[in-house]
Tab-separated table of C-alpha atoms in Angstrom:
chain	number	residue	atom	x	y	z
A	1	UNK	CA	-5.921	-25.866	-10.575
A	2	UNK	CA	-2.616	-24.507	-11.720
A	3	UNK	CA	-2.613	-20.816	-11.850
A	4	UNK	CA	-5.978	-19.950	-10.451
A	5	UNK	CA	-4.874	-19.261	-6.940
A	6	UNK	CA	-3.721	-15.625	-7.045
A	7	UNK	CA	-2.428	-13.100	-4.542
A	8	UNK	CA	-5.727	-11.850	-3.439
A	9	UNK	CA	-8.262	-14.407	-4.544
A	10	UNK	CA	-9.002	-17.395	-6.916
A	11	UNK	CA	-9.658	-16.675	-10.633
A	12	UNK	CA	-9.894	-18.768	-13.812
A	13	UNK	CA	-11.773	-19.254	-17.058
A	14	UNK	CA	-14.992	-21.245	-16.696
A	15	UNK	CA	-15.136	-24.193	-16.934
A	16	UNK	CA	-11.703	-25.393	-18.158
A	17	UNK	CA	-9.789	-23.591	-15.369
A	18	UNK	CA	-12.481	-23.250	-12.694
A	19	UNK	CA	-15.226	-25.909	-12.809
A	20	UNK	CA	-17.936	-27.114	-10.437
A	21	UNK	CA	-15.646	-30.063	-9.364
A	22	UNK	CA	-12.906	-27.624	-8.433
A	23	UNK	CA	-15.342	-25.294	-6.692
A	24	UNK	CA	-16.666	-28.249	-4.582
A	25	UNK	CA	-13.102	-29.290	-3.631
A	26	UNK	CA	-12.197	-25.688	-2.645
A	27	UNK	CA	-15.411	-25.427	-0.511
A	28	UNK	CA	-14.550	-28.671	1.384
A	29	UNK	CA	-10.961	-27.516	1.967
A	30	UNK	CA	-12.080	-24.058	2.996
A	31	UNK	CA	-14.157	-25.534	5.965
A	32	UNK	CA	-11.148	-27.724	6.976
A	33	UNK	CA	-8.692	-24.756	6.750
A	34	UNK	CA	-10.870	-22.515	9.000
A	35	UNK	CA	-12.310	-25.192	11.185
A	36	UNK	CA	-15.524	-23.427	10.384
A	37	UNK	CA	-18.993	-24.439	11.508
A	38	UNK	CA	-21.032	-21.663	9.879
A	39	UNK	CA	-20.310	-19.842	6.685
A	40	UNK	CA	-22.168	-17.642	4.209
A	41	UNK	CA	-21.877	-17.820	0.411
A	42	UNK	CA	-22.809	-15.151	-2.081
A	43	UNK	CA	-22.456	-14.860	-5.844
A	44	UNK	CA	-22.634	-12.241	-8.691
A	45	UNK	CA	-24.774	-12.369	-11.792
A	46	UNK	CA	-22.281	-14.185	-14.113
A	47	UNK	CA	-23.843	-17.142	-16.023
A	48	UNK	CA	-21.618	-19.607	-14.196
A	49	UNK	CA	-21.797	-18.197	-10.707
A	50	UNK	CA	-24.980	-19.998	-9.498
A	51	UNK	CA	-23.667	-23.410	-10.372
A	52	UNK	CA	-20.145	-22.670	-8.926
A	53	UNK	CA	-21.644	-21.216	-5.742
A	54	UNK	CA	-23.873	-24.367	-5.372
A	55	UNK	CA	-20.851	-26.566	-5.872
A	56	UNK	CA	-18.744	-24.701	-3.348
A	57	UNK	CA	-21.578	-24.883	-0.796
A	58	UNK	CA	-22.009	-28.710	-1.499
A	59	UNK	CA	-18.279	-29.221	-0.588
A	60	UNK	CA	-18.584	-27.062	2.496
A	61	UNK	CA	-21.707	-28.946	3.728
A	62	UNK	CA	-20.064	-32.264	2.970
A	63	UNK	CA	-17.136	-31.174	5.301
A	64	UNK	CA	-19.667	-30.549	8.131
A	65	UNK	CA	-20.419	-26.787	7.955
A	66	UNK	CA	-23.859	-25.115	7.874
A	67	UNK	CA	-24.003	-22.844	4.735
A	68	UNK	CA	-26.166	-19.675	4.474
A	69	UNK	CA	-26.967	-18.921	0.880
A	70	UNK	CA	-27.084	-15.068	0.412
A	71	UNK	CA	-28.050	-15.451	-3.293
A	72	UNK	CA	-26.980	-12.760	-5.773
A	73	UNK	CA	-25.267	-10.065	-3.831
A	74	UNK	CA	-22.429	-7.575	-3.957
A	75	UNK	CA	-19.074	-8.335	-2.423
A	76	UNK	CA	-19.557	-5.480	0.154
A	77	UNK	CA	-22.977	-6.966	1.120
A	78	UNK	CA	-21.309	-10.380	1.559
A	79	UNK	CA	-18.674	-8.879	3.786
A	80	UNK	CA	-21.400	-7.193	5.792
A	81	UNK	CA	-23.195	-10.517	6.216
A	82	UNK	CA	-20.104	-12.226	7.411
A	83	UNK	CA	-19.584	-9.592	10.107
A	84	UNK	CA	-23.124	-9.014	11.208
A	85	UNK	CA	-24.162	-12.613	11.051
A	86	UNK	CA	-20.971	-13.622	13.016
A	87	UNK	CA	-20.128	-16.319	10.604
A	88	UNK	CA	-16.887	-18.168	10.633
A	89	UNK	CA	-16.144	-16.976	7.096
A	90	UNK	CA	-17.608	-16.563	3.705
A	91	UNK	CA	-17.133	-16.972	-0.005
A	92	UNK	CA	-18.172	-14.635	-2.800
A	93	UNK	CA	-18.253	-16.194	-6.279
A	94	UNK	CA	-17.187	-13.396	-8.707
A	95	UNK	CA	-14.575	-12.277	-11.126
A	96	UNK	CA	-15.024	-8.682	-10.279
A	97	UNK	CA	-14.384	-6.551	-13.328
A	98	UNK	CA	-13.113	-9.275	-15.707
A	99	UNK	CA	-15.084	-10.559	-18.795
A	100	UNK	CA	-18.020	-12.773	-18.382
A	101	UNK	CA	-16.226	-16.079	-19.323
A	102	UNK	CA	-14.073	-15.645	-16.210
A	103	UNK	CA	-15.151	-16.451	-12.647
A	104	UNK	CA	-13.595	-16.764	-9.202
A	105	UNK	CA	-13.775	-16.760	-5.398
A	106	UNK	CA	-13.100	-14.098	-2.859
A	107	UNK	CA	-12.733	-15.922	0.549
A	108	UNK	CA	-12.664	-14.453	3.945
A	109	UNK	CA	-12.622	-15.630	7.623
A	110	UNK	CA	-14.249	-14.157	10.694
A	111	UNK	CA	-14.933	-10.449	10.551
A	112	UNK	CA	-14.444	-10.635	6.818
A	113	UNK	CA	-10.644	-10.849	7.068
A	114	UNK	CA	-9.585	-11.938	3.614
A	115	UNK	CA	-7.569	-15.003	2.719
A	116	UNK	CA	-4.565	-13.917	0.489
A	117	UNK	CA	-1.239	-15.121	-0.781
A	118	UNK	CA	0.254	-14.140	2.488
A	119	UNK	CA	-2.564	-15.508	4.558
A	120	UNK	CA	-4.208	-18.763	3.923
A	121	UNK	CA	-4.484	-19.189	0.076
A	122	UNK	CA	-1.304	-21.234	-0.395
A	123	UNK	CA	-2.364	-23.685	2.247
A	124	UNK	CA	-5.872	-23.793	0.911
A	125	UNK	CA	-4.428	-24.644	-2.565
A	126	UNK	CA	-2.568	-27.549	-1.039
A	127	UNK	CA	-5.577	-28.760	0.863
A	128	UNK	CA	-7.830	-28.506	-2.232
A	129	UNK	CA	-5.629	-31.185	-3.783
A	130	UNK	CA	-6.135	-33.523	-0.931
A	131	UNK	CA	-8.916	-36.116	-0.465
A	132	UNK	CA	-12.044	-34.232	0.700
A	133	UNK	CA	-13.586	-34.968	3.975
A	134	UNK	CA	-17.069	-36.363	4.089
A	135	UNK	CA	-18.758	-36.122	7.500
A	136	UNK	CA	-21.841	-38.294	6.843
A	137	UNK	CA	-24.340	-38.488	8.386
A	138	UNK	CA	-23.134	-35.426	10.457
A	139	UNK	CA	-22.954	-33.144	7.457
A	140	UNK	CA	-24.086	-29.482	7.636
A	141	UNK	CA	-27.171	-27.841	6.373
A	142	UNK	CA	-27.834	-25.414	3.399
A	143	UNK	CA	-30.281	-22.616	3.958
A	144	UNK	CA	-31.125	-19.066	2.583
A	145	UNK	CA	-30.458	-15.709	4.186
A	146	UNK	CA	-31.314	-12.185	3.015
A	147	UNK	CA	-29.515	-9.249	4.501
A	148	UNK	CA	-30.096	-6.664	1.734
A	149	UNK	CA	-32.427	-4.407	3.615
A	150	UNK	CA	-30.258	-4.387	6.738
A	151	UNK	CA	-27.254	-3.698	4.549
A	152	UNK	CA	-28.851	-0.750	2.721
A	153	UNK	CA	-30.049	0.690	6.099
A	154	UNK	CA	-26.437	0.543	7.286
A	155	UNK	CA	-25.048	2.357	4.259
A	156	UNK	CA	-27.876	4.948	4.387
A	157	UNK	CA	-26.966	5.655	7.915
A	158	UNK	CA	-23.810	7.410	6.653
A	159	UNK	CA	-25.804	9.988	4.663
A	160	UNK	CA	-25.227	13.413	6.147
A	161	UNK	CA	-27.538	16.405	5.628
A	162	UNK	CA	-28.630	15.475	2.059
A	163	UNK	CA	-29.355	18.242	-0.384
A	164	UNK	CA	-31.064	18.007	-3.766
A	165	UNK	CA	-28.565	16.418	-6.152
A	166	UNK	CA	-28.702	14.606	-9.360
A	167	UNK	CA	-26.596	11.431	-9.549
A	168	UNK	CA	-26.198	9.224	-12.608
A	169	UNK	CA	-25.281	5.677	-11.746
A	170	UNK	CA	-23.955	3.103	-14.222
A	171	UNK	CA	-24.029	-0.300	-12.480
A	172	UNK	CA	-22.652	-2.015	-15.575
A	173	UNK	CA	-25.345	-4.752	-15.271
A	174	UNK	CA	-23.582	-5.826	-12.116
A	175	UNK	CA	-24.436	-6.328	-8.449
A	176	UNK	CA	-24.712	-2.588	-7.595
A	177	UNK	CA	-27.919	-2.592	-9.565
A	178	UNK	CA	-30.352	-4.008	-7.081
A	179	UNK	CA	-28.813	-1.895	-4.239
A	180	UNK	CA	-28.995	1.556	-5.898
A	181	UNK	CA	-32.784	2.066	-6.016
A	182	UNK	CA	-33.165	0.822	-2.438
A	183	UNK	CA	-30.525	3.339	-1.302
A	184	UNK	CA	-32.024	6.271	-3.186
A	185	UNK	CA	-35.432	5.385	-1.860
A	186	UNK	CA	-34.150	6.185	1.604
A	187	UNK	CA	-32.624	9.569	0.548
A	188	UNK	CA	-35.550	11.467	-1.159
A	189	UNK	CA	-33.350	14.552	-1.747
A	190	UNK	CA	-31.335	12.625	-4.306
A	191	UNK	CA	-32.562	12.064	-7.805
A	192	UNK	CA	-31.264	8.830	-9.389
A	193	UNK	CA	-30.588	8.851	-13.141
A	194	UNK	CA	-30.057	5.046	-13.832
A	195	UNK	CA	-27.945	3.189	-16.342
A	196	UNK	CA	-27.809	-0.541	-16.692
A	197	UNK	CA	-29.066	-1.424	-13.215
A	198	UNK	CA	-30.380	-4.880	-14.308
A	199	UNK	CA	-27.899	-7.642	-13.391
A	200	UNK	CA	-26.844	-9.504	-16.479
A	201	UNK	CA	-23.868	-11.869	-16.681
A	202	UNK	CA	-23.692	-11.459	-20.459
A	203	UNK	CA	-22.644	-7.761	-19.935
A	204	UNK	CA	-24.672	-6.609	-22.872
A	205	UNK	CA	-23.592	-2.957	-22.823
A	206	UNK	CA	-19.951	-3.008	-21.664
A	207	UNK	CA	-17.676	-4.812	-19.219
A	208	UNK	CA	-18.191	-3.644	-15.721
A	209	UNK	CA	-14.690	-2.192	-15.248
A	210	UNK	CA	-14.669	1.593	-14.296
A	211	UNK	CA	-10.877	1.754	-14.689
A	212	UNK	CA	-11.290	1.286	-18.414
A	213	UNK	CA	-11.965	4.677	-20.092
A	214	UNK	CA	-13.898	2.899	-22.884
A	215	UNK	CA	-16.477	1.668	-20.358
A	216	UNK	CA	-17.341	5.111	-18.997
A	217	UNK	CA	-17.653	7.132	-22.275
A	218	UNK	CA	-21.393	6.767	-22.393
A	219	UNK	CA	-21.714	7.729	-18.793
A	220	UNK	CA	-19.458	10.782	-19.289
A	221	UNK	CA	-21.693	11.933	-22.249
A	222	UNK	CA	-24.909	11.348	-20.392
A	223	UNK	CA	-23.799	13.190	-17.215
A	224	UNK	CA	-23.408	16.287	-19.255
A	225	UNK	CA	-26.539	15.691	-21.380
A	226	UNK	CA	-28.666	15.124	-18.242
A	227	UNK	CA	-27.124	17.857	-16.131
A	228	UNK	CA	-26.096	15.489	-13.424
A	229	UNK	CA	-23.963	16.703	-10.448
A	230	UNK	CA	-21.754	13.627	-10.850
A	231	UNK	CA	-21.781	10.155	-12.258
A	232	UNK	CA	-20.453	6.933	-10.702
A	233	UNK	CA	-19.576	3.597	-12.349
A	234	UNK	CA	-19.319	0.300	-10.525
A	235	UNK	CA	-17.444	-2.884	-11.260
A	236	UNK	CA	-19.248	-6.243	-11.384
A	237	UNK	CA	-19.311	-7.025	-7.673
A	238	UNK	CA	-19.702	-3.360	-6.602
A	239	UNK	CA	-16.562	-3.190	-4.367
A	240	UNK	CA	-14.955	-0.614	-6.775
A	241	UNK	CA	-16.197	2.455	-8.307
A	242	UNK	CA	-15.059	5.379	-10.404
A	243	UNK	CA	-16.408	8.931	-10.626
A	244	UNK	CA	-17.320	11.383	-13.368
A	245	UNK	CA	-17.461	15.156	-12.576
A	246	UNK	CA	-20.306	17.524	-13.645
A	247	UNK	CA	-18.210	18.392	-16.777
A	248	UNK	CA	-18.132	14.799	-17.881
A	249	UNK	CA	-14.476	14.317	-16.927
A	250	UNK	CA	-13.172	11.262	-15.221
A	251	UNK	CA	-11.887	11.856	-11.748
A	252	UNK	CA	-8.550	10.171	-10.853
A	253	UNK	CA	-9.087	7.457	-8.240
A	254	UNK	CA	-6.356	8.584	-5.928
A	255	UNK	CA	-7.808	12.098	-5.894
A	256	UNK	CA	-10.953	10.623	-4.542
A	257	UNK	CA	-8.939	9.107	-1.745
A	258	UNK	CA	-7.592	12.651	-0.908
A	259	UNK	CA	-11.075	14.197	-1.105
A	260	UNK	CA	-12.676	11.720	1.157
A	261	UNK	CA	-9.709	11.641	3.640
A	262	UNK	CA	-9.918	15.388	4.188
A	263	UNK	CA	-13.628	15.100	4.770
A	264	UNK	CA	-13.459	12.246	7.238
A	265	UNK	CA	-10.529	13.795	9.115
A	266	UNK	CA	-12.609	16.796	9.932
A	267	UNK	CA	-14.587	14.637	12.424
A	268	UNK	CA	-11.652	12.525	13.373
A	269	UNK	CA	-8.652	14.741	13.908
A	270	UNK	CA	-5.298	12.974	14.113
A	271	UNK	CA	-6.678	9.719	12.756
A	272	UNK	CA	-4.780	7.381	10.462
A	273	UNK	CA	-5.518	7.015	6.671
A	274	UNK	CA	-3.946	4.539	4.388
A	275	UNK	CA	-3.088	5.140	0.785
A	276	UNK	CA	-1.537	2.827	-1.775
A	277	UNK	CA	1.979	3.671	-2.774
A	278	UNK	CA	0.902	4.636	-6.337
A	279	UNK	CA	-1.071	7.564	-4.957
A	280	UNK	CA	-0.213	11.179	-5.928
A	281	UNK	CA	1.880	13.185	-3.533
A	282	UNK	CA	-1.167	15.407	-3.405
A	283	UNK	CA	-2.992	12.771	-1.464
A	284	UNK	CA	-0.132	12.554	1.106
A	285	UNK	CA	-0.182	16.348	1.422
A	286	UNK	CA	-4.019	16.502	1.721
A	287	UNK	CA	-3.958	13.937	4.674
A	288	UNK	CA	-1.214	15.974	6.451
A	289	UNK	CA	-2.982	19.261	5.792
A	290	UNK	CA	-6.153	17.878	7.422
A	291	UNK	CA	-4.175	16.796	10.476
A	292	UNK	CA	-4.223	13.107	9.786
A	293	UNK	CA	-1.497	10.476	9.869
A	294	UNK	CA	-0.890	9.084	6.391
A	295	UNK	CA	0.492	5.534	6.087
A	296	UNK	CA	1.708	4.077	2.822
A	297	UNK	CA	0.575	0.609	1.867
A	298	UNK	CA	1.217	-2.230	-0.583
A	299	UNK	CA	-1.330	-2.567	-3.448
A	300	UNK	CA	-4.156	-5.006	-2.996
A	301	UNK	CA	-7.226	-5.375	-0.925
A	302	UNK	CA	-6.009	-8.261	1.296
A	303	UNK	CA	-2.901	-6.370	2.264
A	304	UNK	CA	-4.692	-2.991	2.831
A	305	UNK	CA	-7.462	-4.603	4.979
A	306	UNK	CA	-4.768	-6.228	7.131
A	307	UNK	CA	-2.800	-3.062	7.458
A	308	UNK	CA	-5.835	-1.024	8.301
A	309	UNK	CA	-6.643	-3.254	11.228
A	310	UNK	CA	-3.058	-3.023	12.512
A	311	UNK	CA	-3.181	0.776	12.286
A	312	UNK	CA	-6.892	1.163	13.271
A	313	UNK	CA	-7.112	3.449	10.179
A	314	UNK	CA	-10.462	5.212	9.617
A	315	UNK	CA	-10.155	4.999	5.811
A	316	UNK	CA	-8.033	3.811	2.960
A	317	UNK	CA	-8.009	4.294	-0.830
A	318	UNK	CA	-6.404	2.564	-3.842
A	319	UNK	CA	-5.615	3.734	-7.344
A	320	UNK	CA	-7.875	0.747	-8.524
A	321	UNK	CA	-11.001	2.403	-7.144
A	322	UNK	CA	-11.247	0.448	-3.927
A	323	UNK	CA	-12.121	2.595	-0.899
A	324	UNK	CA	-12.142	1.079	2.590
A	325	UNK	CA	-13.875	2.074	5.846
A	326	UNK	CA	-13.286	1.218	9.407
A	327	UNK	CA	-16.896	1.760	10.137
A	328	UNK	CA	-17.745	-1.033	7.703
A	329	UNK	CA	-15.472	-3.536	9.259
A	330	UNK	CA	-12.306	-2.436	7.414
A	331	UNK	CA	-13.760	-3.549	4.115
A	332	UNK	CA	-14.063	-1.862	0.717
A	333	UNK	CA	-17.404	-0.495	-0.356
A	334	UNK	CA	-18.396	1.232	-3.563
A	335	UNK	CA	-22.010	2.143	-2.430
A	336	UNK	CA	-20.638	3.890	0.681
A	337	UNK	CA	-18.167	5.785	-1.417
A	338	UNK	CA	-21.028	7.108	-3.536
A	339	UNK	CA	-22.583	8.303	-0.236
A	340	UNK	CA	-19.379	9.972	0.896
A	341	UNK	CA	-18.879	11.929	-2.375
A	342	UNK	CA	-22.524	13.093	-2.159
A	343	UNK	CA	-21.916	14.063	1.444
A	344	UNK	CA	-18.931	16.186	0.486
A	345	UNK	CA	-20.700	18.015	-2.361
A	346	UNK	CA	-23.724	18.763	-0.101
A	347	UNK	CA	-21.413	19.942	2.742
A	348	UNK	CA	-19.243	22.095	0.449
A	349	UNK	CA	-21.882	23.422	-1.773
A	350	UNK	CA	-19.466	23.270	-4.817
A	351	UNK	CA	-19.274	21.102	-7.851
A	352	UNK	CA	-17.063	18.051	-7.871
A	353	UNK	CA	-14.574	19.377	-10.394
A	354	UNK	CA	-13.894	22.354	-8.093
A	355	UNK	CA	-13.476	20.162	-5.043
A	356	UNK	CA	-11.021	17.912	-6.781
A	357	UNK	CA	-9.182	20.665	-8.658
A	358	UNK	CA	-6.722	21.594	-5.785
A	359	UNK	CA	-5.656	17.958	-5.576
A	360	UNK	CA	-5.033	17.606	-9.282
A	361	UNK	CA	-1.802	19.530	-9.296
A	362	UNK	CA	0.839	17.021	-10.211
A	363	UNK	CA	1.002	15.676	-13.802
A	364	UNK	CA	0.896	11.903	-13.844
A	365	UNK	CA	1.286	9.169	-16.505
A	366	UNK	CA	-1.486	7.120	-15.128
A	367	UNK	CA	-0.801	3.392	-14.870
A	368	UNK	CA	1.298	2.027	-17.833
A	369	UNK	CA	1.206	-1.637	-18.338
A	370	UNK	CA	4.234	-3.339	-19.951
A	371	UNK	CA	4.728	-6.904	-20.888
A	372	UNK	CA	8.337	-7.862	-20.147
A	373	UNK	CA	10.178	-11.181	-20.107
A	374	UNK	CA	12.176	-10.788	-16.975
A	375	UNK	CA	10.670	-8.361	-14.396
A	376	UNK	CA	13.585	-8.827	-11.993
A	377	UNK	CA	16.107	-7.780	-14.525
A	378	UNK	CA	13.988	-4.772	-15.413
A	379	UNK	CA	13.658	-3.687	-11.731
A	380	UNK	CA	17.452	-4.164	-11.109
A	381	UNK	CA	18.274	-2.018	-14.070
A	382	UNK	CA	16.088	0.773	-12.879
A	383	UNK	CA	17.514	0.545	-9.355
A	384	UNK	CA	20.979	0.717	-10.803
A	385	UNK	CA	20.219	3.707	-13.087
A	386	UNK	CA	18.473	5.707	-10.295
A	387	UNK	CA	20.783	4.594	-7.430
A	388	UNK	CA	21.102	8.166	-6.207
A	389	UNK	CA	17.364	8.492	-5.547
A	390	UNK	CA	15.411	7.456	-2.470
A	391	UNK	CA	14.742	3.797	-3.223
A	392	UNK	CA	12.281	1.483	-1.497
A	393	UNK	CA	10.859	-1.969	-2.106
A	394	UNK	CA	7.614	-2.058	-0.155
A	395	UNK	CA	5.863	-3.149	-3.358
A	396	UNK	CA	8.056	-3.457	-6.467
A	397	UNK	CA	10.469	-0.541	-6.705
A	398	UNK	CA	9.646	3.024	-5.829
A	399	UNK	CA	12.199	5.680	-7.027
A	400	UNK	CA	11.881	9.156	-5.423
A	401	UNK	CA	13.411	12.452	-6.293
A	402	UNK	CA	12.262	15.842	-4.981
A	403	UNK	CA	10.581	16.877	-8.228
A	404	UNK	CA	9.425	13.507	-9.542
A	405	UNK	CA	9.005	9.879	-8.724
A	406	UNK	CA	7.825	6.474	-10.033
A	407	UNK	CA	6.815	2.984	-8.862
A	408	UNK	CA	7.037	-0.107	-10.924
A	409	UNK	CA	5.634	-3.390	-9.642
A	410	UNK	CA	4.489	-6.857	-10.985
A	411	UNK	CA	0.779	-7.181	-11.410
A	412	UNK	CA	-0.784	-9.851	-9.123
A	413	UNK	CA	-3.574	-10.458	-11.577
A	414	UNK	CA	-2.001	-10.125	-15.096
A	415	UNK	CA	1.353	-11.030	-16.697
A	416	UNK	CA	2.623	-7.430	-16.832
A	417	UNK	CA	4.543	-4.861	-14.833
A	418	UNK	CA	2.740	-1.624	-13.954
A	419	UNK	CA	4.534	1.763	-14.080
A	420	UNK	CA	3.111	4.954	-12.463
A	421	UNK	CA	5.153	8.164	-12.715
A	422	UNK	CA	4.425	11.683	-11.380
A	423	UNK	CA	6.236	14.973	-11.645
A	424	UNK	CA	5.916	18.563	-10.646
A	425	UNK	CA	5.426	19.768	-14.218
A	426	UNK	CA	3.935	18.212	-17.454
A	427	UNK	CA	7.298	18.719	-19.304
A	428	UNK	CA	9.250	16.985	-16.646
A	429	UNK	CA	6.727	14.138	-16.471
A	430	UNK	CA	6.965	13.652	-20.245
A	431	UNK	CA	10.728	13.721	-20.144
A	432	UNK	CA	11.078	11.233	-17.301
A	433	UNK	CA	8.451	8.899	-18.698
A	434	UNK	CA	10.469	8.548	-21.870
A	435	UNK	CA	13.739	8.175	-19.915
A	436	UNK	CA	12.343	5.431	-17.679
A	437	UNK	CA	10.710	3.602	-20.674
A	438	UNK	CA	14.101	3.827	-22.449
A	439	UNK	CA	15.841	2.215	-19.401
A	440	UNK	CA	13.223	-0.551	-19.393
A	441	UNK	CA	13.746	-1.279	-23.142
A	442	UNK	CA	17.421	-1.363	-22.767
A	443	UNK	CA	17.104	-3.934	-20.114
A	444	UNK	CA	14.507	-5.861	-22.059
A	445	UNK	CA	14.375	-5.026	-25.792
A	446	UNK	CA	11.129	-6.927	-26.122
A	447	UNK	CA	9.285	-4.842	-23.491
A	448	UNK	CA	5.933	-3.697	-24.955
A	449	UNK	CA	3.292	-1.374	-23.686
A	450	UNK	CA	-0.133	-3.183	-23.601
């Protein structure tokens, strides 16, 4: 099991890192950890997901819990099932946007509150290595549950004054696929232009990772060719999404945060909105301009969901394409984000590029991934070099000056550090990017952009 317990979830290569035997042990330990009597289990379309979900359920039943099998579902639907079914917890078998040979588990307790490196996962890892509990003959039962129609009805309930609009959707052969036609059937004003809606764990067209520009090139071309008002691409388990404007251009994920925040704050003046600390200053300014209270957050869904509950935030957004809603139990939801963007275009009567344009005013490097040998040495060198700046360590190191800033942090999912830098002008951004990369290479001559 070494290395499969991450900061937010459990992930590993199937079957050498994450096997059915390991999944069964985790399922048994999960019930003991939560003291759960009823849980729900879902899975994505990966070729190993059905057997891993079955093994996890066997371990949970063996430990005495009743297990509802939700079948192939998205992670947002699984979260909805936990909340609406009043389950003690739930498990989603998925590796999200990672390649097909990978798989994993996203685990949550009551109300879909996630387990994380700060909350439950380290203890679960310890308990997984212990002797499993077998409550025979008082073991639980395993049964099927279907909440897809209820879930689609909930999401469709957020549609506001729909107008005729053409939306191209690339589900990436992931779990958004079965949900999209059902949603569009409830909104006759929308026209769906589908791409790769059929779930297929072999990912025959491209990996389901909307953050990777290579995976959206076909979508970008087709949005222009088909005259779509916008395009949206989903990851494998549909809790993340990325947007393409009517010109075929990718829309930065943090700018979508600002766009939705402004819209939601119109009906919730003074409400709190969370944004991850890598977000553009334009997002912070948009929240303030709309009369909201902006709260900076660590990166990662488990941390953001916890902070949202603490702050009672109506909405949160991450640079990774996760968007979270209080009205969906403080969980992230790609399908609802599609709805909100369509709502905004209908309400404003303007194309997406024009709506995002005012937010896209600070040049940014985007996320630069670097492989370094000693991340702590690199961060210390940067803190020393920029000691006259506003420094904070909420997540990695953030260095702030009036005209530019950057954040560098360790990845929780890959062996790299991630650098994001923004400045008031393109020339200053280029200058400071080279300067910061130079400091990193001085501290670690083997540092390499990957």
